XYZ file of C-alpha atoms in Angstrom:
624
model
C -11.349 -1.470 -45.181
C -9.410 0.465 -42.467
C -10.426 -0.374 -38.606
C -12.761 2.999 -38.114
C -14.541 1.847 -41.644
C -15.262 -1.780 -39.960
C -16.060 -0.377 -36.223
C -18.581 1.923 -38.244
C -20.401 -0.521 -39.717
C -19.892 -2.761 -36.916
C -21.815 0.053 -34.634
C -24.608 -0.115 -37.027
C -25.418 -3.093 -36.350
C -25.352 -2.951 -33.039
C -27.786 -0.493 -32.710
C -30.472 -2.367 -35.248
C -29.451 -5.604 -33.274
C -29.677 -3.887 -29.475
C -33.681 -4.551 -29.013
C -33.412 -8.227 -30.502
C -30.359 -9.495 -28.467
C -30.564 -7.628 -24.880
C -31.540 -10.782 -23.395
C -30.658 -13.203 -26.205
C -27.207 -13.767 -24.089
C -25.913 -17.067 -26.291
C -22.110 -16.948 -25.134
C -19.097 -17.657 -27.878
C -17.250 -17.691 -25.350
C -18.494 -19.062 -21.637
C -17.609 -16.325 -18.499
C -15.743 -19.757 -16.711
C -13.062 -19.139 -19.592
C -11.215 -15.810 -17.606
C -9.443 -16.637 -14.222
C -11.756 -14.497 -12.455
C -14.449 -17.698 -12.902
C -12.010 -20.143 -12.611
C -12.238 -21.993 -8.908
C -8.578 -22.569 -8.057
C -7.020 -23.665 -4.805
C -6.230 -21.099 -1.990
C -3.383 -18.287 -2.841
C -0.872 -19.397 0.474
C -0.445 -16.243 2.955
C 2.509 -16.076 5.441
C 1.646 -13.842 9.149
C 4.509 -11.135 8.883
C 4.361 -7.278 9.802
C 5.414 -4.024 8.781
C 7.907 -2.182 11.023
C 6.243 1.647 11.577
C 7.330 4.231 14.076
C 3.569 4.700 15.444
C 3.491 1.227 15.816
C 3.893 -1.985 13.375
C 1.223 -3.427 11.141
C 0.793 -6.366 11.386
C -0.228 -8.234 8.224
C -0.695 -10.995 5.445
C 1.641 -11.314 2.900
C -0.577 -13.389 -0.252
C 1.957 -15.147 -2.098
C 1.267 -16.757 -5.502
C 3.940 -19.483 -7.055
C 6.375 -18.672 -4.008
C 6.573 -15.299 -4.763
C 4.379 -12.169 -2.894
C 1.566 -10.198 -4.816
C -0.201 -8.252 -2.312
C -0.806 -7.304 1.213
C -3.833 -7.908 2.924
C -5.242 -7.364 6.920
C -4.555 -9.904 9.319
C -7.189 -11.016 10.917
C -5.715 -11.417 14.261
C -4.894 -7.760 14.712
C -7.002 -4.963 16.969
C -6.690 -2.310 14.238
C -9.379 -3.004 11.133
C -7.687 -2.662 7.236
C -4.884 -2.115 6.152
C -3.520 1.683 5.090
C -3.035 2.335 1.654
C 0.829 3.524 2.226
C 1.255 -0.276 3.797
C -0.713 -2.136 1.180
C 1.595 -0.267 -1.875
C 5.196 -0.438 0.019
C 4.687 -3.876 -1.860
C 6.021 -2.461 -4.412
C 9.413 -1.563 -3.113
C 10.336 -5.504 -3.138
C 10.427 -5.020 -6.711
C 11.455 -1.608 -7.578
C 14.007 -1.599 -9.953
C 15.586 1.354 -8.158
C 16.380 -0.214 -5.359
C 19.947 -0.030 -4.387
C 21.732 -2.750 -6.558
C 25.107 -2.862 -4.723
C 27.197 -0.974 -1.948
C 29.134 1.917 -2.933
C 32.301 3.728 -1.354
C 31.724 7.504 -2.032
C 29.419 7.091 -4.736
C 31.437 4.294 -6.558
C 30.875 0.684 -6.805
C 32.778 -1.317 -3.821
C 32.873 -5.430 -3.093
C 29.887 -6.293 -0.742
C 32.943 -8.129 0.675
C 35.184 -5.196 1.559
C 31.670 -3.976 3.785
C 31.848 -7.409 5.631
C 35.214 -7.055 6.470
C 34.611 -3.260 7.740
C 31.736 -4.489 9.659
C 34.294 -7.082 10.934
C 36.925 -4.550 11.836
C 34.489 -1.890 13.660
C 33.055 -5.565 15.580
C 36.961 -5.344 16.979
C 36.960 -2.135 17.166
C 34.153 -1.098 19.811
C 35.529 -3.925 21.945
C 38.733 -1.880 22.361
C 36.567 1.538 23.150
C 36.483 2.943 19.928
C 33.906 5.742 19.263
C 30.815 4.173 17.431
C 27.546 5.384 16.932
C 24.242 3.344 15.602
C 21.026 5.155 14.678
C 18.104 3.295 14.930
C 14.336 3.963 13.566
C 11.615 4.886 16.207
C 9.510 2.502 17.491
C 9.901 -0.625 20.101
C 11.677 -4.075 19.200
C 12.490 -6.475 21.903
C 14.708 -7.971 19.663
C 16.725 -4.516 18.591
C 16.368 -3.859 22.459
C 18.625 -6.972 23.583
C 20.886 -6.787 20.727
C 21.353 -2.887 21.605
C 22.522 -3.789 25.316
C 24.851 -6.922 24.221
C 26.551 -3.617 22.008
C 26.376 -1.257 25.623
C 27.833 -4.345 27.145
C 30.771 -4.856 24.541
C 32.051 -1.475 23.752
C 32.133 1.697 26.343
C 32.460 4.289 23.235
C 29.083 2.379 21.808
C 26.084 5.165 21.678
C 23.199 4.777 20.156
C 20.307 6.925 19.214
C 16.438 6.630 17.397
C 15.364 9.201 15.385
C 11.836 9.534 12.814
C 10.208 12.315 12.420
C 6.519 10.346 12.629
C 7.535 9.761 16.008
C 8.795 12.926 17.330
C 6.025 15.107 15.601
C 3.267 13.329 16.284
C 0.347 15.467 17.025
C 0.745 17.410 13.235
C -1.883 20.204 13.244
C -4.390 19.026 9.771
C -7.573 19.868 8.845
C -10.888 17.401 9.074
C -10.885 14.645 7.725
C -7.711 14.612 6.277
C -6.754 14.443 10.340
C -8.799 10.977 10.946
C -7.616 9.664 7.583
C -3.844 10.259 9.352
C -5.100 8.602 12.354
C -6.369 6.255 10.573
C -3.294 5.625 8.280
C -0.411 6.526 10.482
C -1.815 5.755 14.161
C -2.279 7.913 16.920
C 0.434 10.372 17.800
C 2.646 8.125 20.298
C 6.426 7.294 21.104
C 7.822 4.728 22.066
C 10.340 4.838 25.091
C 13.466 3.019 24.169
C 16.176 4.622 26.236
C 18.101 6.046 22.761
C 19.343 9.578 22.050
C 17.550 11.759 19.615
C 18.824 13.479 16.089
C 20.393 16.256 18.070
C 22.290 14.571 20.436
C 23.522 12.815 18.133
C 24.648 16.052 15.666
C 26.312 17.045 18.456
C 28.574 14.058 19.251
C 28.929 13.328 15.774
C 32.556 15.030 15.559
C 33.667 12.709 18.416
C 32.244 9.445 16.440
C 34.861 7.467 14.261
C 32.254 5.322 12.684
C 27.930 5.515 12.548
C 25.800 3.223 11.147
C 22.604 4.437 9.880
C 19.673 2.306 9.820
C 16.749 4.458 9.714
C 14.270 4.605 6.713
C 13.837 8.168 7.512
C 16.325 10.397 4.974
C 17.535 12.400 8.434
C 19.662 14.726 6.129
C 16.911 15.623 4.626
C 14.401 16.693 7.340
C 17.321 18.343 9.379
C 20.164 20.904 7.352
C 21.893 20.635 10.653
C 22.450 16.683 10.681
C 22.904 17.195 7.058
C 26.033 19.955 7.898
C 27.070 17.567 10.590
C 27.399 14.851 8.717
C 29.440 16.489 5.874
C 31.957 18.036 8.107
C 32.284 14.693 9.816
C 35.415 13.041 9.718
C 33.341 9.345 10.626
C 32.863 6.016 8.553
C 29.113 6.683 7.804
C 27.201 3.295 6.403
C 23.978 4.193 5.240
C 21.570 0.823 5.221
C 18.614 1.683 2.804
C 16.214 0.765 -0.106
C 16.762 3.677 -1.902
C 19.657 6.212 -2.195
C 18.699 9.233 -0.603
C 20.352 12.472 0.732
C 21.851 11.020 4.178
C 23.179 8.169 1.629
C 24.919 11.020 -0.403
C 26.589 12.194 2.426
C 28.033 8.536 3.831
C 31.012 7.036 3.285
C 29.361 3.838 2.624
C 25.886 2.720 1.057
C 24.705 -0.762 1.776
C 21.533 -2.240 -0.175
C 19.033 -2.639 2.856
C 16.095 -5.449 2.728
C 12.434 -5.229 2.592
C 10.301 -6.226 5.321
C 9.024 -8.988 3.567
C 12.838 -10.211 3.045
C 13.771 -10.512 6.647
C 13.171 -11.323 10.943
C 12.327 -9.092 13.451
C 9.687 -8.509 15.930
C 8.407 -5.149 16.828
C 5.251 -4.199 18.964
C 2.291 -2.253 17.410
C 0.056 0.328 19.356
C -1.983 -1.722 21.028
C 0.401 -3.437 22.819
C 1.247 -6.780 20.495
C 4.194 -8.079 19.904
C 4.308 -8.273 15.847
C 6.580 -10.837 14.513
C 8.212 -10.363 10.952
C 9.627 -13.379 8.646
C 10.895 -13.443 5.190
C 8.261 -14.567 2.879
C 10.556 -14.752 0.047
C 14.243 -15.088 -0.683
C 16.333 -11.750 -1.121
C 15.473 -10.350 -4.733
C 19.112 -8.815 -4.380
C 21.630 -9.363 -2.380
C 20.802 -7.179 0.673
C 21.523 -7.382 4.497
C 19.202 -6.395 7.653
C 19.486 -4.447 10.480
C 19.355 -7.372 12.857
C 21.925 -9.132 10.926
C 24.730 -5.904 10.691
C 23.906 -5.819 14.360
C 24.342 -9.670 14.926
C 28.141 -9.411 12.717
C 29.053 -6.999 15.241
C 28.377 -8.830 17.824
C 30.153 -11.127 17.637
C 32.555 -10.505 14.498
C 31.129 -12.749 12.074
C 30.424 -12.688 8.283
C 26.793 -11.133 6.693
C 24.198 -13.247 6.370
C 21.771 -13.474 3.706
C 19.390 -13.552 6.226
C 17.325 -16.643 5.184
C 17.054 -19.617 6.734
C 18.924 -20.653 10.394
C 20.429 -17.015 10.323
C 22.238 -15.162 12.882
C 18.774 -13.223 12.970
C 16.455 -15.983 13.440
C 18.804 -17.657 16.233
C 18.350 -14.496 17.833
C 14.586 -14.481 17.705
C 14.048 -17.951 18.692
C 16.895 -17.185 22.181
C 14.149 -14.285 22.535
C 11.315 -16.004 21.958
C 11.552 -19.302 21.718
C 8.016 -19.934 21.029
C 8.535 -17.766 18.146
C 7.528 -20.373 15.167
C 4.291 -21.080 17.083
C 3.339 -17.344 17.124
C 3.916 -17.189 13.466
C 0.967 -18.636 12.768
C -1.365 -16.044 14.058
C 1.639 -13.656 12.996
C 1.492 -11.668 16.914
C 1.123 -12.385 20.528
C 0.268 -9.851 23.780
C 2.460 -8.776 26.374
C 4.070 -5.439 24.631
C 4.927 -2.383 26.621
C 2.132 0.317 25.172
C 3.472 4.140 23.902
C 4.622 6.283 26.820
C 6.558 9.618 25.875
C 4.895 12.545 24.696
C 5.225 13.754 21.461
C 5.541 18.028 20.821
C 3.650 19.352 18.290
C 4.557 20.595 14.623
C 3.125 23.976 14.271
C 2.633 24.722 10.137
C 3.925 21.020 8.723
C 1.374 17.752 8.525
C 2.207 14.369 7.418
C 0.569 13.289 4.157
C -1.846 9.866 4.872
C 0.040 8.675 1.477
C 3.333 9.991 1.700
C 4.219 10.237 5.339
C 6.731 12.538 5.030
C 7.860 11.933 1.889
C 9.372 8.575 2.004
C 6.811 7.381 -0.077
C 6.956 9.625 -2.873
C 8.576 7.381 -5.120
C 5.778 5.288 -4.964
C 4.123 4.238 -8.119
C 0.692 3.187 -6.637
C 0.562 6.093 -4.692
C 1.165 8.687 -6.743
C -1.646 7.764 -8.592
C -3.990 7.815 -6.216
C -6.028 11.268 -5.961
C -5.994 13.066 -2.500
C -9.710 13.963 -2.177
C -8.819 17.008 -0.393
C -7.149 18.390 -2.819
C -8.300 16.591 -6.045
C -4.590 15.665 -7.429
C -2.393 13.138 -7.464
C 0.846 12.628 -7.742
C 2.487 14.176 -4.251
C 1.571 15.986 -1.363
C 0.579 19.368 -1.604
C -0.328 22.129 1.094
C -3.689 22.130 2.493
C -5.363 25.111 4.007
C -2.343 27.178 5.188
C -0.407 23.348 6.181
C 2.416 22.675 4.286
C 4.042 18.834 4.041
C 6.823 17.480 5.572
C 8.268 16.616 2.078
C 8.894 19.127 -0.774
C 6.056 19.082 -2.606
C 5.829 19.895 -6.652
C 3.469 22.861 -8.108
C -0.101 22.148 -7.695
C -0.319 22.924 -11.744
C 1.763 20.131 -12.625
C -0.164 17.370 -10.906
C -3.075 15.152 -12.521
C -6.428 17.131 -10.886
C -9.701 15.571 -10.744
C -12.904 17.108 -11.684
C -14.226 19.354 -9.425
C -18.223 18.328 -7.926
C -20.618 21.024 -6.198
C -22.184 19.691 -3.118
C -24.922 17.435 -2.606
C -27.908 17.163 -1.110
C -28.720 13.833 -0.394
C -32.341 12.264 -0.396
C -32.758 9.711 1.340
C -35.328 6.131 0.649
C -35.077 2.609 1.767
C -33.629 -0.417 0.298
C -35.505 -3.731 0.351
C -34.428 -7.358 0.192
C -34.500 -8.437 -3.328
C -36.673 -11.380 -4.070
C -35.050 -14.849 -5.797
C -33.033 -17.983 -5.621
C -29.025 -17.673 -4.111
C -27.562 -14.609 -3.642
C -27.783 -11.366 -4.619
C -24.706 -9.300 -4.334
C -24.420 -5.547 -3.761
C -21.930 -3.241 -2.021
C -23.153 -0.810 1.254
C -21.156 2.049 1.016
C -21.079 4.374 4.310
C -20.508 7.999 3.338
C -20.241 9.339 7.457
C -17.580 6.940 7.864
C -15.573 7.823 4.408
C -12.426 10.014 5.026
C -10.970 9.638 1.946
C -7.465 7.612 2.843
C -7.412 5.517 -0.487
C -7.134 2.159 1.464
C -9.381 0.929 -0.957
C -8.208 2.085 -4.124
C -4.765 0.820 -3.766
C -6.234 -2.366 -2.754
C -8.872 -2.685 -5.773
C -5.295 -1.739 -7.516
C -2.868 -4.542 -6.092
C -6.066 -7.550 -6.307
C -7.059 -6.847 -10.134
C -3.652 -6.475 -11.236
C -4.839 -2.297 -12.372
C -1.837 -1.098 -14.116
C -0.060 2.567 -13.472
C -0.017 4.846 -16.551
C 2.289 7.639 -15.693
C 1.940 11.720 -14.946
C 1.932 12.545 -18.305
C -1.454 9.932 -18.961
C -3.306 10.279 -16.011
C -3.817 14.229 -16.747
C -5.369 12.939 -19.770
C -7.557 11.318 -18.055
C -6.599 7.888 -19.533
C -6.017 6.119 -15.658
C -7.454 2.876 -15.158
C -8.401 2.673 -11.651
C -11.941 0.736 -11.264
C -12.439 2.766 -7.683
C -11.934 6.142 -7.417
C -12.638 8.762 -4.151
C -14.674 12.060 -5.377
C -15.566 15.010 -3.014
C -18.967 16.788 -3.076
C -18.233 19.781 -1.190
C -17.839 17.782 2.230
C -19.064 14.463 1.595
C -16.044 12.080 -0.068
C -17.470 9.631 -2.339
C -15.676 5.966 -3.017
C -17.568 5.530 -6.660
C -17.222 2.411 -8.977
C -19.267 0.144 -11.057
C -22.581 0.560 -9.934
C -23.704 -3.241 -10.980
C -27.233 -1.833 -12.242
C -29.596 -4.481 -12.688
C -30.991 -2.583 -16.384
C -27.268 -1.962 -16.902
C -27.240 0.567 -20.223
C -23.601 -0.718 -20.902
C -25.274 -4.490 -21.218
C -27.537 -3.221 -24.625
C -24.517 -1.235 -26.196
C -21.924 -3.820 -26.879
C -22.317 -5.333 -29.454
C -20.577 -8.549 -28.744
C -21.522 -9.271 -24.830
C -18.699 -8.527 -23.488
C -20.608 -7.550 -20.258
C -23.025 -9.640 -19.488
C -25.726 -9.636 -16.459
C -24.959 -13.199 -13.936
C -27.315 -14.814 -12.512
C -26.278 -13.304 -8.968
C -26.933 -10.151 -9.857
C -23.074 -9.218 -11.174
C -22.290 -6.955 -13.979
C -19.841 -9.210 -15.310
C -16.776 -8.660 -17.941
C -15.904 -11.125 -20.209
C -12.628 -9.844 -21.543
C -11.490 -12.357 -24.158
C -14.377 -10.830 -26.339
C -14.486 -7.391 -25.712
C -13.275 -5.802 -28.874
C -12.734 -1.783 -27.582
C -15.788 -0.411 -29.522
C -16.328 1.892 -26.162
C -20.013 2.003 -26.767
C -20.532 0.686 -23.525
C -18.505 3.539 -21.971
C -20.379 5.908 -23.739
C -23.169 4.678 -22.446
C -22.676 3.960 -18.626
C -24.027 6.823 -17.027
C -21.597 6.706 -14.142
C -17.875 6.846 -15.819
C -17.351 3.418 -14.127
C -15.534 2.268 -17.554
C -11.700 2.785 -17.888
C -10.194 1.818 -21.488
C -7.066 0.645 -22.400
C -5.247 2.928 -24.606
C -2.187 1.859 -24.860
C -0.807 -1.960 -22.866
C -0.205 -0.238 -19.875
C -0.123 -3.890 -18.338
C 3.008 -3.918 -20.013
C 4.120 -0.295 -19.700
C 3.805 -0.769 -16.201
C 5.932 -4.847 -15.563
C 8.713 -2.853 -17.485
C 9.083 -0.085 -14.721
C 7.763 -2.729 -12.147
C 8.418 -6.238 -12.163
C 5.607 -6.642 -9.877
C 4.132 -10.526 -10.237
C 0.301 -9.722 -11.036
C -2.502 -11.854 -9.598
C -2.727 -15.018 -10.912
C -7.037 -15.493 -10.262
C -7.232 -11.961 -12.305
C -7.220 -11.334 -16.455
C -3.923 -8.921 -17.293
C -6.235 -7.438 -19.909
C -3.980 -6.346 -22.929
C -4.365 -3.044 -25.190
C -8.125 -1.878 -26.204
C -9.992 -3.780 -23.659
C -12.350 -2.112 -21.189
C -12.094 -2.798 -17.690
C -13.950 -2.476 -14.854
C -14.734 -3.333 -11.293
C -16.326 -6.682 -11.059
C -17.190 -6.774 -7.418
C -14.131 -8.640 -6.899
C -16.009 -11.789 -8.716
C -12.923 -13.746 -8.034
C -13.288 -13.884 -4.326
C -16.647 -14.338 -4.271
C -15.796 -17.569 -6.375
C -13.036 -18.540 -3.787
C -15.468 -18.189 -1.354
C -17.767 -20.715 -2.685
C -14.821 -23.585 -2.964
C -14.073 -22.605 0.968
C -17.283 -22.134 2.177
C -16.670 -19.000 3.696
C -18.178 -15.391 3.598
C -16.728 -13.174 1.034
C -15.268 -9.501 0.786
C -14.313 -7.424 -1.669
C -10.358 -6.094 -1.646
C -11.712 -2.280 -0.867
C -14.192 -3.775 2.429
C -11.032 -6.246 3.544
C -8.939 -2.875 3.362
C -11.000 -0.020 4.621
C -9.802 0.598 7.979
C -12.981 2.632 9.261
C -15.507 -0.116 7.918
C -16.964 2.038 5.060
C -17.636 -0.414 2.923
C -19.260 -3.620 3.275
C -20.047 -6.653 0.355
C -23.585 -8.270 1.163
C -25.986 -10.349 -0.168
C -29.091 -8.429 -1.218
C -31.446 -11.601 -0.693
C -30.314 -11.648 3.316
C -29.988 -8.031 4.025
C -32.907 -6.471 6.141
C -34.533 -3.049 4.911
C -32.462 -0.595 5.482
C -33.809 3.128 6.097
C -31.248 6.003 5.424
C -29.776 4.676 1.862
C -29.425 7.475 -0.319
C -30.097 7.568 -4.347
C -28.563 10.926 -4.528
C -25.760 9.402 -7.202
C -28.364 7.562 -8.811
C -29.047 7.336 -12.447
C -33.182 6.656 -13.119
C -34.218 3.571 -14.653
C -30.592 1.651 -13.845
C -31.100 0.125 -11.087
C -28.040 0.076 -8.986
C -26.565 -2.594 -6.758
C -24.344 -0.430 -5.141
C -25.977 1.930 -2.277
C -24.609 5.043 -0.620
C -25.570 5.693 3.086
C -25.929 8.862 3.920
C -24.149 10.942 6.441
C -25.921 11.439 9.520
C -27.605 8.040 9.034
């Protein structure tokens, strides 16, 4: 018997068996068997932040067996969420792309012959030789004081900040893809930081005899007059960076730069907190940071791998000596707040995902679909506005389906009756703008694999939470939890089963890929595993998944679970839980509750409702 014979038959009975066994729910297999259920300790989280032009973010970095899995909010800081384009950089610690080892010219070259140039140039500007540094935007006391100890030492030392998310901040876009920019990349603000800018610093770049480049901008490939600069340029260019890029193609040298999460600093965010960084886990490669180059030529020592009592951290603590003590809450006030003005890009926007384009590597984020335009994959121009970054044909990105507009009825939800909770999802459609914060967090806390381009056109993507546009109105939509869930009659071996707290629950060890229950959810909330994209995707990204969530393997159906895990976690820490997408949404969209608790509420709307299912997730309406 092949497997379509046996699935046949197998589907037969499930329909003669449907009316018996709909509530005759006598499990094989109990729900406490998948780590979802299971009521572990606490994942440890380390206070850290993200360095950002506009401003750092600061953060939580969740590791799991020493190593980290995710980015979430800290609760400490004034801004709410966490931007989807903050949450996925994640995924740089552990892109095999990353640059492996310095090069001279495009050839392989001893990290040691780098220290000992870094050593000679550290002799070098004391004698008043020409050398140039070029910083990223944005305020650090700690670059600050190391920048003056170089003004001090050398008199041919000159140093210069340049990003275009700084200098073009007030980027012409239309509504709402402008809040979801606000909202993702801060207000447009500058930092004052007494530097010289990108052209200043193409025009003394003939006098220069050596430049070190530390910004995560690619400045070569924003300006073609840097870029000519820099060829013509008789300088020692080292290029510090994650990635090779076109400014790295034009350097002498390129030196394998360290993640955020690999290294100290301190850096103040936009509403004027001073945003400590740490390394939360040992270098993945061997890398250096900017603090430490800066340290070495200082004072014309060796690299350090920045762990530990570094050069760096020494330098913090002289700073700020109550620096370990601030750690804990991960910032502290006191600041200076944005002051210059920033001029105005006429026909170019920066992408809420993509920035502009320094993300577009990224795996998370390419597969997340711009509700503007309905694709994924890059940035593409919106309404006349084209992106900072080159951006690929519109044909040859994954599109969504496209929805008319809505009207959208409105009723009122009641408290629901019973013993313990009742758990449901609010989801606030006037506060929606559609910047994915919460799809690339329901991506990075259920371990939701990437399928590729070629996979996600045919339709075959596995995110649980996806954003949808009806005409105006962006809709977040997921598993709708129905209390007379459809799926819960078609499969045939109970796979998803209804808790007693009101949870559409998946029990993956026994779901055997029949897709009946697909076929009959009403709402697309199903995603199937075609192929083992869970291992697909570890081979292109060694990322470590989440150890309280099922890696579900080939022919499994997944969906979104309310986040069942936390809600479990909650319980063992008495605390209130939240789902990854309400912990990330930085406008407060979306909001877990307990349906028993929760007073009536007028102005829900049942406009996405299917009759007879009895949904536990509730839109509000616009307006409301």
């Amino acid at each position: 018997m092949t497997r379509r014979d046996f699935l046949k038959g197998l589907g037969l009975l499930a329909l003669g068996a449907i009316a018996s066994c709909r509530r005759a729910q006598v499990y094989a297999v109990e729900p406490e068997g998948c780590p979802e259920w299971m009521r572990s300790g606490e994942l440890t989280a380390f206070a850290t932040s993200m360095p950002w032009p506009r401003g750092a973010y600061p953060l939580l970095a969740v590791c799991s067996a020493g190593v980290p899995i995710r980015l979430e909010p800290n609760p400490h800081a004034a801004q709410a969420g966490l931007p989807a384009h903050v949450q996925a950089s994640i995924t740089d610690l552990y892109d095999p792309t990353r640059e492996a080892e310095p090069t001279f010219c495009g050839k392989p070259y001893p990290a040691g012959g780098i220290a000992g140039g870094i050593r000679a140039w550290s002799d070098g500007l004391r004698s008043g030789r020409r050398v140039g540094i070029l910083f990223p935007e944005g305020y650090s006391p700690l670059r600050a004081r190391q920048a003056e100890q170089l003004r001090q030492a050398g008199a041919g030392v000159r140093l210069y900040a340049y990003d275009p998310l700084a200098e073009y901040g007030d980027c012409p876009a239309p509504e709402p893809l402008n809040t979801a920019r606000r909202l993702s990349l801060g207000e447009p603000r500058r930092f004052a930081h007494g530097f010289g800018n990108l052209e200043e610093l193409t025009r003394d770049l003939p006098e220069l005899e050596a430049l070190f480049i530390f910004t995560p901008a690619d400045a070569a490939a924003q300006s073609s007059t840097f870029a000519d600069a820099l060829q013509s340029s008789n300088a020692e260019v080292y290029r510090f960076c994650l990635r090779r890029d076109r400014t790295a193609e034009l350097s002498t040298y390129t030196v394998p730069a360290t993640h955020f999460l690999e290294e100290w600093g301190a850096e103040a965010d936009a509403h004027g907190h001073l945003c400590l960084r740490q390394p939360v886990t040992l270098p993945l490669r061997p890398a250096v940071a900017e603090a430490e180059v800066l340290e070495a030529l200082l004072h014309g020592s060796d690299l350090h791998p920045n762990t530990g009592d570094s050069p760096a951290r020494r330098a913090l603590l002289e700073l700020l000596p109550d620096a370990d003590s601030i750690l804990r809450r991960g910032l502290t006030d006191g600041a200076p707040l944005p002051e210059l003005p920033c001029p105005r890009s006429i026909d170019r926007y920066f992408h809420p995902l993509f920035a502009d384009g320094r993300n577009a590597h990224n795996p998370w984020l390419r597969e997340a679909y711009d509700p503007q335009s309905g694709t994924a994959g890059g940035p593409v121009s919106v309404e006349g506005l084209h992106p900072f970054s080159p951006a690929p044909a519109p044909d040859s990105l994954p599109r969504q389906q496209a929805h008319p507009a809505r009207e959208l009825p409105r009723t009122t939800l009641h408290p629901l009756p019973g013993p313990g909770p009742q758990w449901g999802l609010l989801i606030d459609l006037s506060r929606c703008c559609g910047c994915n914060a919460c799809t690339i967090a329901c991506r990075a806390e259920n371990n939701i694999p990437t399928v590729g381009a070629e996979q996600q056109k045919a339709d075959r993507d596995l995110q649980w939470l996806r954003l949808r546009r009806y005409g105006s109105t962006i809709v977040p939509t997921l598993c709708r939890q129905c209390a007379n869930a459809p799926c819960e009659a078609a499969c045939p071996v109970h796979a998803t089963i209804r808790t007693p707290e009101g949870l559409n629950a998946m029990v993956y060890p026994r779901c055997m890929g029949t897709r009946y229950c697909a076929a009959a959810c009403p709402y697309g909330a199903r995603t199937f595993n075609f192929f083992d994209y869970n291992e697909r995707a570890r081979a292109r990204l060694p990322l470590p998944p989440n150890p309280r969530v099922s890696v579900r393997p080939r022919g499994v159906m997944e969906k979104c679970t309310l986040c069942v895990q936390r809600i479990n976690a909650a319980k063992t820490a008495r605390s209130t839980p939240t789902t990854a997408c309400a912990q990330a949404c930085p406008a407060g969209a979306i909001r877990l509750v307990d349906l028993t608790r929760i007073p009536p509420t007028p102005g829900v709307t049942r406009a996405f409702d299917v009759p007879g299912t009895e949904p536990r997730v509730f839109y509000l309406a616009p307006g409301d």
